[in-house]
CSV table of C-alpha atoms and ligand atoms in Angstrom, one decimal:
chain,number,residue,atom,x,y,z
Y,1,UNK,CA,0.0,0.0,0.0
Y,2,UNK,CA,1.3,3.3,-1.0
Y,3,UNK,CA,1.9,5.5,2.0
Y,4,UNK,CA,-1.0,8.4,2.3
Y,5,UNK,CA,-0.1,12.0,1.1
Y,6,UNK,CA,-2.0,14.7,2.6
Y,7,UNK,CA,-2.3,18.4,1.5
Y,8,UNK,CA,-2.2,20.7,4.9
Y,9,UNK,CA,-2.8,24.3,4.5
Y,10,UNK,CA,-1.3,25.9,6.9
Y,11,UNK,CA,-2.7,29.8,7.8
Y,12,UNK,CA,0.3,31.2,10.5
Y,13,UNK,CA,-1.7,34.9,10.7
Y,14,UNK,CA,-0.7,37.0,13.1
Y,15,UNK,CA,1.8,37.5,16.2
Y,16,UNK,CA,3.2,34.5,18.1
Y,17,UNK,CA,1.4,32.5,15.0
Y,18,UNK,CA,3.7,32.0,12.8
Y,19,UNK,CA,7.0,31.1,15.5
Y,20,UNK,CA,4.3,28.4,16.9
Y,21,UNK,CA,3.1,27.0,13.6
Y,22,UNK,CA,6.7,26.2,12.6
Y,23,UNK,CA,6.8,24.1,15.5
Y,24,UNK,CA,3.7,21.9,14.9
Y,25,UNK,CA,5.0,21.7,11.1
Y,26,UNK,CA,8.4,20.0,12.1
Y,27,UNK,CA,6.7,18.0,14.7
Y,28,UNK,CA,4.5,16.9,12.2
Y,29,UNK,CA,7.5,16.4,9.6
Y,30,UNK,CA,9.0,13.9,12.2
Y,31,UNK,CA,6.0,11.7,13.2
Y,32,UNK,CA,4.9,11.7,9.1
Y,33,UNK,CA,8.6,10.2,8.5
Y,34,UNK,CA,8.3,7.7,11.2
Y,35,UNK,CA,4.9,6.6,10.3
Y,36,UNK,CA,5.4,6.4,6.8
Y,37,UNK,CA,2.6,9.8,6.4
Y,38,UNK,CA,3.4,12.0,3.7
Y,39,UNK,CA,2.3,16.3,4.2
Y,40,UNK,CA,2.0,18.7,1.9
Y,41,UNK,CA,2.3,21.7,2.8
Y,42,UNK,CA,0.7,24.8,1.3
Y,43,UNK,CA,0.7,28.5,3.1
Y,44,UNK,CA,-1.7,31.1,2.6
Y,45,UNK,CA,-2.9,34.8,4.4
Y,46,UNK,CA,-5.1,35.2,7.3
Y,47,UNK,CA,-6.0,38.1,9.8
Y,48,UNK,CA,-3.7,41.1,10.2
Y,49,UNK,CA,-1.2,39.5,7.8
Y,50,UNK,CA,-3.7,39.6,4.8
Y,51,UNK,CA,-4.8,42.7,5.3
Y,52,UNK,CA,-1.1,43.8,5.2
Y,53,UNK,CA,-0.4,42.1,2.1
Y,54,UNK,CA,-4.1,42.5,0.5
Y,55,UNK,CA,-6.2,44.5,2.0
Y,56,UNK,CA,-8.7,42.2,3.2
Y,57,UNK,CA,-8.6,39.6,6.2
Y,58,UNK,CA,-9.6,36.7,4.2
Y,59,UNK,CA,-8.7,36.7,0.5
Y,60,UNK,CA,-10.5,34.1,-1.8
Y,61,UNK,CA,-7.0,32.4,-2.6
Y,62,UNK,CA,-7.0,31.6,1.1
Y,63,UNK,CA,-10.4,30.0,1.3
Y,64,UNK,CA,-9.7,28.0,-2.3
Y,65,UNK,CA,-6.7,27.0,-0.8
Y,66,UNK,CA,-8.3,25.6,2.6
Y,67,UNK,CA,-11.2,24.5,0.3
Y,68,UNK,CA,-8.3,22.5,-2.0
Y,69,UNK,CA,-6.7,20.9,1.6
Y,70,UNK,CA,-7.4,17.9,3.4
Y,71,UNK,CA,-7.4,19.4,6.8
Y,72,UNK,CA,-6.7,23.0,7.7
Y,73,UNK,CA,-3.9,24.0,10.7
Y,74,UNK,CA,-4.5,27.8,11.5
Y,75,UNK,CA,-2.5,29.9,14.4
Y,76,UNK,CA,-4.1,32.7,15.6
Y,77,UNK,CA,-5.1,35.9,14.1
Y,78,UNK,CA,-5.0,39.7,15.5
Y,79,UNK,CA,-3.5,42.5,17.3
Y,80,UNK,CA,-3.2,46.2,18.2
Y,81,UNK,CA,-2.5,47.2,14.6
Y,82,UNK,CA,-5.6,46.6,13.4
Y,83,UNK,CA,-7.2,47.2,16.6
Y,84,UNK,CA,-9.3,50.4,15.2
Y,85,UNK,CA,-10.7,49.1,11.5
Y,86,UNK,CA,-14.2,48.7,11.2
Y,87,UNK,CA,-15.3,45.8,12.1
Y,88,UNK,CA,-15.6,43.9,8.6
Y,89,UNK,CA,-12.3,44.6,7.6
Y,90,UNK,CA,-10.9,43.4,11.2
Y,91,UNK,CA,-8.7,40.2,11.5
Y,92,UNK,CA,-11.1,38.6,13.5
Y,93,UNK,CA,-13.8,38.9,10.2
Y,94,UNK,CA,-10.9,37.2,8.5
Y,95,UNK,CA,-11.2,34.2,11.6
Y,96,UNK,CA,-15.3,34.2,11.2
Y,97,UNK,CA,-15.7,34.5,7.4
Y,98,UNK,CA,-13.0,31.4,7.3
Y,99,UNK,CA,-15.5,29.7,10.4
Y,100,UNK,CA,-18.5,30.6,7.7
Y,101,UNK,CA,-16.7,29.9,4.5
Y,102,UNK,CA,-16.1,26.7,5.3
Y,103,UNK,CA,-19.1,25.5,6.8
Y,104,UNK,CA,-17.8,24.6,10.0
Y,105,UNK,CA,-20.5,24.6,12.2
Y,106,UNK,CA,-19.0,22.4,15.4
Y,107,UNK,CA,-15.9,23.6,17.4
Y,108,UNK,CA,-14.6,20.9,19.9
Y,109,UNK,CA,-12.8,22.5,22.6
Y,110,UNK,CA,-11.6,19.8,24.9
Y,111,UNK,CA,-10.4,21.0,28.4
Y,112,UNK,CA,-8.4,18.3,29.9
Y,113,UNK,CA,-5.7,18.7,32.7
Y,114,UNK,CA,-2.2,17.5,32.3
Y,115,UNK,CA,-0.9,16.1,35.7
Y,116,UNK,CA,2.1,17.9,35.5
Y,117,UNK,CA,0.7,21.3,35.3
Y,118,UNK,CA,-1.7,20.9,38.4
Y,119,UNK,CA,0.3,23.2,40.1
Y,120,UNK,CA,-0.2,26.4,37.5
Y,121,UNK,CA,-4.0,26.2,38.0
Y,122,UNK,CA,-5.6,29.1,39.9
Y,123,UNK,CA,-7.8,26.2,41.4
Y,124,UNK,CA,-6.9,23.9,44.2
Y,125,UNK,CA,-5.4,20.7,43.2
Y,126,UNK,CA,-8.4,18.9,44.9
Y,127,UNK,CA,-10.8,21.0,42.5
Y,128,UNK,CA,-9.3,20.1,39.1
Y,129,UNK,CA,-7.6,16.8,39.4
Y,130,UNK,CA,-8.8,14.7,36.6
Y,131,UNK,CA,-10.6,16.8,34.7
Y,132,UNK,CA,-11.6,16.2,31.5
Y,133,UNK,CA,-14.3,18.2,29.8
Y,134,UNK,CA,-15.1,18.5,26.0
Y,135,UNK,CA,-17.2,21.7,25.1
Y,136,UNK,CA,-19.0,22.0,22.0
Y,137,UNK,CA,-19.5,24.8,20.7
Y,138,UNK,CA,-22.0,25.6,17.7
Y,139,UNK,CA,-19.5,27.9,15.5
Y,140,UNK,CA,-21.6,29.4,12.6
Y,141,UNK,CA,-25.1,30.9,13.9
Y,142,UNK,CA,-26.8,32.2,16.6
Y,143,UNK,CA,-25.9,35.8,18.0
Y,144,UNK,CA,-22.2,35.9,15.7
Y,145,UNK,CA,-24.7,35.7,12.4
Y,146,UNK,CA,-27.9,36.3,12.7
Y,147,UNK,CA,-29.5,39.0,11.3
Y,148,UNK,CA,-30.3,42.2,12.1
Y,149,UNK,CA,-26.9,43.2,12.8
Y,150,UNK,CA,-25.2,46.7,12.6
Y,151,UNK,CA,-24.9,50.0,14.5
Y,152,UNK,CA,-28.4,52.0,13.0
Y,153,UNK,CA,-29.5,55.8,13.3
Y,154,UNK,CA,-32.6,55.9,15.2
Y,155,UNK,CA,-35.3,58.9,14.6
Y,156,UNK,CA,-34.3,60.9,17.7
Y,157,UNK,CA,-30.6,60.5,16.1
Y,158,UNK,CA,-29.6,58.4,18.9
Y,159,UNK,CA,-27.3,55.0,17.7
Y,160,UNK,CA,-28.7,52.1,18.5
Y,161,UNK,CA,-26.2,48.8,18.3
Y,162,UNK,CA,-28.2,45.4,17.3
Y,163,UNK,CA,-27.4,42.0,17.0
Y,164,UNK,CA,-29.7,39.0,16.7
Y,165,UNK,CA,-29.6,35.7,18.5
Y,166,UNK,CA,-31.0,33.1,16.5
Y,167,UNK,CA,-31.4,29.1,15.7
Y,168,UNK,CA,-33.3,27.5,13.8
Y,169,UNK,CA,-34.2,23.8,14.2
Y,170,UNK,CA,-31.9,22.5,11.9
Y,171,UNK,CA,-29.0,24.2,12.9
Y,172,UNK,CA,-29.8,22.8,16.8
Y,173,UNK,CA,-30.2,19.7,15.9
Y,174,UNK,CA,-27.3,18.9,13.5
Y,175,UNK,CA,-24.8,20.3,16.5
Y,176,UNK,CA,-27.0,18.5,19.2
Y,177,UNK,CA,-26.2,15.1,17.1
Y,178,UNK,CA,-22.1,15.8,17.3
Y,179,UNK,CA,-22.7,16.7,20.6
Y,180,UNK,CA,-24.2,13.6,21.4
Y,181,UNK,CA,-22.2,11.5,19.5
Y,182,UNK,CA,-18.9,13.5,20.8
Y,183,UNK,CA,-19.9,12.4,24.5
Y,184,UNK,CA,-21.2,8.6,23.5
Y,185,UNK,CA,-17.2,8.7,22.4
Y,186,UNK,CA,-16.5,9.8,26.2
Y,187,UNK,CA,-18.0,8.9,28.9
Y,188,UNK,CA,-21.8,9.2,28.2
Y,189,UNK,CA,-22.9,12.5,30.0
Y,190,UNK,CA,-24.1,15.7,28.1
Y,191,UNK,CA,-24.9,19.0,29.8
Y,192,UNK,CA,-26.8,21.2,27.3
Y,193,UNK,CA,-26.1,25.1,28.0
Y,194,UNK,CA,-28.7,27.7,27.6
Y,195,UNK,CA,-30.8,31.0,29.4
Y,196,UNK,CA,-34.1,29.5,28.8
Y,197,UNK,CA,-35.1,30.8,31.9
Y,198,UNK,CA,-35.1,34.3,30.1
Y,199,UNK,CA,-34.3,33.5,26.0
Y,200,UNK,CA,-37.0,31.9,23.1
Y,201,UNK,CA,-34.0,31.2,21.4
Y,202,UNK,CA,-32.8,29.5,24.0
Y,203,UNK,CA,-36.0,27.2,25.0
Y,204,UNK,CA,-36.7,26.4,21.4
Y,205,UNK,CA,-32.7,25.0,21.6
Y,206,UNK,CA,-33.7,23.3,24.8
Y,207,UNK,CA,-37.0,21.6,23.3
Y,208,UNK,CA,-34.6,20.3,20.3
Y,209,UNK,CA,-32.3,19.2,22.5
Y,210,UNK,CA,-34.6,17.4,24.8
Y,211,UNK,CA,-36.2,15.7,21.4
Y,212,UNK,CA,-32.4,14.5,20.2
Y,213,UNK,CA,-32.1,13.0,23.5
Y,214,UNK,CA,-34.8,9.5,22.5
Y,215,UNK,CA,-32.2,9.3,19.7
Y,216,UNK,CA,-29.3,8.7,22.3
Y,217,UNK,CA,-30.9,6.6,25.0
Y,218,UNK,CA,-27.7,5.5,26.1
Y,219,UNK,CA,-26.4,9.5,27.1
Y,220,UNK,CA,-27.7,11.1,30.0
Y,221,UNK,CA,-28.5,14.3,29.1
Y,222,UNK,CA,-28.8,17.7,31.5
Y,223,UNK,CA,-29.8,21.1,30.8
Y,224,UNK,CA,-28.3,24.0,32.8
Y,225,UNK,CA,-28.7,27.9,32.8
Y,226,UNK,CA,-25.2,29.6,31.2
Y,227,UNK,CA,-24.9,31.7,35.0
Y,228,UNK,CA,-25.3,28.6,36.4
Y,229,UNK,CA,-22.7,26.5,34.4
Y,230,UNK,CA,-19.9,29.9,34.9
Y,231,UNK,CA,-20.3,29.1,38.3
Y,232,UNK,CA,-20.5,25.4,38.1
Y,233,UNK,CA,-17.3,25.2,36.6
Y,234,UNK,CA,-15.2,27.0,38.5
Y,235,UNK,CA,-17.2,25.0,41.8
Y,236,UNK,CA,-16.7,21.5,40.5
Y,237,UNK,CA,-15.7,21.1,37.5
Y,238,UNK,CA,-15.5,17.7,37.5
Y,239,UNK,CA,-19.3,16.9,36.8
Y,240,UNK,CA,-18.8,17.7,33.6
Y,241,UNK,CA,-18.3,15.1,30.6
Y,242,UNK,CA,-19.9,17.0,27.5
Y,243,UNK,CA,-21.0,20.5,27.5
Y,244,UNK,CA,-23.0,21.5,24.5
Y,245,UNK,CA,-23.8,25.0,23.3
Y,246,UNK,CA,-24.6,27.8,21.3
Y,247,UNK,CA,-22.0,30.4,19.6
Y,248,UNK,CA,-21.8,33.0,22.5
Y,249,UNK,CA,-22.1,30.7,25.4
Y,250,UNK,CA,-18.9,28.5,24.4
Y,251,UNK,CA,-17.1,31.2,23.3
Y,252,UNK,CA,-17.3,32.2,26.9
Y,253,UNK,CA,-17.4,29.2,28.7
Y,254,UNK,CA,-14.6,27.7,26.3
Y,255,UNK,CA,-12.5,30.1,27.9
Y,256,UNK,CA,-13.0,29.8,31.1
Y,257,UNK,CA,-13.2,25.7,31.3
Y,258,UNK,CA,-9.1,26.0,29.2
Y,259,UNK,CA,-8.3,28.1,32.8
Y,260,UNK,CA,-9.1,25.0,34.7
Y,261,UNK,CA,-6.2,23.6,33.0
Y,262,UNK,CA,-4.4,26.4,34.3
Y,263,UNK,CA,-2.9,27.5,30.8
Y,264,UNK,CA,-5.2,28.5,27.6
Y,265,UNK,CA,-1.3,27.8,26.2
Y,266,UNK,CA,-2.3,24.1,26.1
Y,267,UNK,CA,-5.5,23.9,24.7
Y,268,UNK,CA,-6.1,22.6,21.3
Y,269,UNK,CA,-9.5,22.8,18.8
Y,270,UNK,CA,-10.7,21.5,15.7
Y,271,UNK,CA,-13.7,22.9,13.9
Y,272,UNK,CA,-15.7,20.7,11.8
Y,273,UNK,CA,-18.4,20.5,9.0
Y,274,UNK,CA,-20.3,17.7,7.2
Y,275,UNK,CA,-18.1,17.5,4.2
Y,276,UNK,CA,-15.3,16.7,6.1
Y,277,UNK,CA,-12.8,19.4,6.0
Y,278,UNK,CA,-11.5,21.0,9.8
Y,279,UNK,CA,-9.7,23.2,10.8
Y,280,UNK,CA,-7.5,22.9,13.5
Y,281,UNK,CA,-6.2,25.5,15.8
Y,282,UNK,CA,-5.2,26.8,19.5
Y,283,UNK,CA,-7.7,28.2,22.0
Y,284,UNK,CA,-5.5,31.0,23.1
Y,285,UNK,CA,-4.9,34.3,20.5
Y,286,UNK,CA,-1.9,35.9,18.6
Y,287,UNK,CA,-0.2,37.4,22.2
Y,288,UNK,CA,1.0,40.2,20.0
Y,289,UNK,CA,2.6,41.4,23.0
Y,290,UNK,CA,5.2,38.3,23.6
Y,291,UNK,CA,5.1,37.8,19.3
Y,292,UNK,CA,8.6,37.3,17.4
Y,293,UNK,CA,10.9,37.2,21.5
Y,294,UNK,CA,11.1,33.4,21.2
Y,295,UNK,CA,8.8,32.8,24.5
Y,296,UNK,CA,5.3,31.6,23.2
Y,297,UNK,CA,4.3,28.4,24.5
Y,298,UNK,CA,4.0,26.6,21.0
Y,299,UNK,CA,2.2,23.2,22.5
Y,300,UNK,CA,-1.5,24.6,22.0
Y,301,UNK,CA,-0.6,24.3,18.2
Y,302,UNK,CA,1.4,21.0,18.6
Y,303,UNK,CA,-1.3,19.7,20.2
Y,304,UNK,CA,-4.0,21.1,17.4
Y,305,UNK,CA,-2.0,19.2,14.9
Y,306,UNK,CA,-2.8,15.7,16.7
Y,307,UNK,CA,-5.9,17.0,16.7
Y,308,UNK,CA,-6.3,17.2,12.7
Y,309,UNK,CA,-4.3,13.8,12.6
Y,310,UNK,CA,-7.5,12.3,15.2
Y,311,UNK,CA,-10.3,14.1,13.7
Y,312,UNK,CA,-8.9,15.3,10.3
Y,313,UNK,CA,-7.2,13.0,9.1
Y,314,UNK,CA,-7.9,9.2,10.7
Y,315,UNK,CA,-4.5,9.1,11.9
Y,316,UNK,CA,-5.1,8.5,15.3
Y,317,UNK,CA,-1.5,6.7,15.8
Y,318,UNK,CA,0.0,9.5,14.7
Y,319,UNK,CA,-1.9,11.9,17.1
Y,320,UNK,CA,-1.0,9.6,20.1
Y,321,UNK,CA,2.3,10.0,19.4
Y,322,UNK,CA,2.4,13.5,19.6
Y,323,UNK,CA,0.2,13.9,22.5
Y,324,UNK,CA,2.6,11.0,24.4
Y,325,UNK,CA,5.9,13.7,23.4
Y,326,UNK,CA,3.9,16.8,24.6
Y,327,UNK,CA,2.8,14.8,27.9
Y,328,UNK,CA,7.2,13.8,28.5
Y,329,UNK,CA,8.3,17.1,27.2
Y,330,UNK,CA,6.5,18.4,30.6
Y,331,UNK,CA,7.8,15.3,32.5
Y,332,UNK,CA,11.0,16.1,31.4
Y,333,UNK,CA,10.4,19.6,33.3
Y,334,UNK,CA,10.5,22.1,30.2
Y,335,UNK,CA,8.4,24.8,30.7
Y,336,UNK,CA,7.8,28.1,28.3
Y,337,UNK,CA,6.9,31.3,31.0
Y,338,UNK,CA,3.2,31.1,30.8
Y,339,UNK,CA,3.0,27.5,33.1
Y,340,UNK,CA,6.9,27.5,34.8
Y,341,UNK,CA,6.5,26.6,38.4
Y,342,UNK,CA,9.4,25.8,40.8
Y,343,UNK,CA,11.8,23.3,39.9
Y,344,UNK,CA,11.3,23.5,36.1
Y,345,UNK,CA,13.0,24.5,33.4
Y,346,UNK,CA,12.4,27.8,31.6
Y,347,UNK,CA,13.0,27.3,27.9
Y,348,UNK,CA,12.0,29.2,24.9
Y,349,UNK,CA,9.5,28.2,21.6
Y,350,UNK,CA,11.9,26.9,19.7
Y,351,UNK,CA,13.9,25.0,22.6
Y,352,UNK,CA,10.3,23.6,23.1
Y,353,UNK,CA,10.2,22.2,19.6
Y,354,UNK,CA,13.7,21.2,19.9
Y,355,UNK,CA,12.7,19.0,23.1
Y,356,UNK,CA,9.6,17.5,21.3
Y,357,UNK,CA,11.4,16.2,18.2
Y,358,UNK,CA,14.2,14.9,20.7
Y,359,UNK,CA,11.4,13.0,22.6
Y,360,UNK,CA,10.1,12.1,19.3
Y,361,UNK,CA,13.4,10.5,18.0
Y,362,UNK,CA,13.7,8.8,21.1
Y,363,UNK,CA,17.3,10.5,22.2
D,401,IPM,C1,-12.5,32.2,19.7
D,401,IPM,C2,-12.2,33.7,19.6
D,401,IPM,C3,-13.0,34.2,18.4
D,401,IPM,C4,-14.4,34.0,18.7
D,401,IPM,C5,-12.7,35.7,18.0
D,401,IPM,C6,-11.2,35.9,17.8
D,401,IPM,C7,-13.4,36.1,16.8
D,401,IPM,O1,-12.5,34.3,20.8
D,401,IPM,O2,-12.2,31.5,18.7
D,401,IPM,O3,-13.0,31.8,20.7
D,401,IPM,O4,-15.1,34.9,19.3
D,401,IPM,O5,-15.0,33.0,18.3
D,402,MG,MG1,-13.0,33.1,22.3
């Protein structure tokens, strides 16, 4: 059998993006030669970077490019520079029109602890031991899309800023069924996220939810209020398996369940379709303020390529692999700023990457 040759477009963008993505790319290098996978790799303009070069944060050679791909490994896109455009023209439109583009309606953002890091949690020790949470997220509707949106006149001449949070039922049903079958995968408990204590959006996503659930007998399904699950988390996180939800919500809770774990520098994503296609990227943002010093923790995007091999690609050797170097890389002690404690060793991005091909080629 010929060995498989994948095309991997690779989107850098903007600020510690591009120092971290050359890490995952010769991390993926190594494991593709030792498991006989071959990667093509093809580079293309996101975010602040495209509009520098283009004027616009996400040029149609990027999304033929992604659409041309087997899987898609983006960075992270943004920073002051482009801080004050209008808001269509901003990287972040360049991160959402991609999100849109693409059709990639599920984000899985897994929030798991890594023994060794216990320590850089703001939690207790007691608190997050263990855990292991998956949120997903519903990445191309409700209040990020729907329509009305814009800043409007009003007659007394007064501006009145609008968005719109909508779903309809076929948008909460085709992320309820990844949800469900995300947590069957785990270990069989869903918590559903809304505010339909206040929200119709939110109790018609509840009664579509509830409906799903005779589908998936075998889940045990629970429905809590997003106030409630903000505080839940940070209480006990560790009744969580599954958390399901809409665009806002996970944004926000996303963010707050990769704290746990006491560095958003660790978490991975992948954002998926039906057709196929992901893309694959970090939690955390561009840190234009640490970007181009050598000191970004690069294992967010490591660990976003294992991702795309798991969920991308069907490589799931080759994603245990690098997720077993990432997990002795931090036995070893090595440590970038963002999760040193005492007794470790402070080392830089690319020392990082040096340490995870070392563990890699077994030296
Ligand atoms: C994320 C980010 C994005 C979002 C921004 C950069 C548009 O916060 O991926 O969570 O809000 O979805
Ligand atoms: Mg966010």
């Amino acid at each position: 059998m010929s060995a498989p040759q994948y095309r991997i477009t690779l989107l850098p963008g903007d600020g510690i993006g591009p120092e971290i993505m050359a890490v995952a790319v010769d991390v993926l290098k190594t494991v593709g030669r030792q498991l006989n996978i071959g990667f093509e790799f093809v580079e293309a303009l996101i975010g602040g970077a495209a509009i520098d070069a283009t004027g616009v944060p996400l040029p149609e050679d990027t999304l033929e490019k992604c659409r041309q791909s087997d899987a898609v490994l983006l960075a992270a896109i943004g920073g002051y520079k482009w801080d004050t455009l209008p808001s269509h023209l901003r990287p972040e439109a360049g991160l959402l029109g991609l999100r849109s583009g693409l059709k990639l309606f599920a984000n899985l953002r897994p929030a798991q602890i890594f023994p060794q890091l216990i320590d850089a949690s703001p939690l207790k020790r007691e608190v997050v031991e263990g855990v292991d949470i998956m949120v997903v997220r519903e990445l191309t509707g409700g209040i990020y899309f729907g329509q009305p949106k814009g800043i409007f006149a009003t007659e007394t001449g007064e501006r009145r800023g609008v968005n719109t949070m909508a779903y309809t039922e076929s948008e909460i049903d085709r992320i309820g069924r990844v949800a469900f079958e995300t947590a069957r995968k785990r270990r069989g408990k869903l918590c559903s996220v809304d505010k339909a204590n206040v929200l119709e959006v939110s109790q018609l996503w509840r009664d579509r939810i509830t409906k799903l659930a005779a589908e998936y007998p075998d889940i045990e399904l629970s429905h809590l209020y997003v106030d409630n699950t903000a505080m839940q988390l940070v209480r006990n996180p560790k009744q969580f398996d599954t958390i399901v939800t809409g665009n806002l919500f996970g944004d926000i809770l996303s963010d707050e369940a990769a704290m746990l774990t006491g560095s958003i520098g660790m978490l991975p994503s992948a954002s998926l379709g039906s057709s196929g296609l992901g893309v694959f990227e970090p939690v955390h943002g561009s840190a234009p303020d640490i970007a181009g010093q050598d000191k970004a923790n690069p294992l967010a995007q490591v660990l976003s390529a294992a991702m795309m091999l798991r969920y991308g690609l069907q490589q799931p050797a080759a994603a245990d692999k690098i997720e077993r170097a990432v997990s002795q890389v931090l036995e070893r002690g090595d440590r970038t700023g963002d999760i040193m404690s005492a007794n470790t060793n402070l080392v830089g991005c690319r020392a990082m990457g040096d340490a995870l091909i070392e563990v890699l080629e077994g030296k």
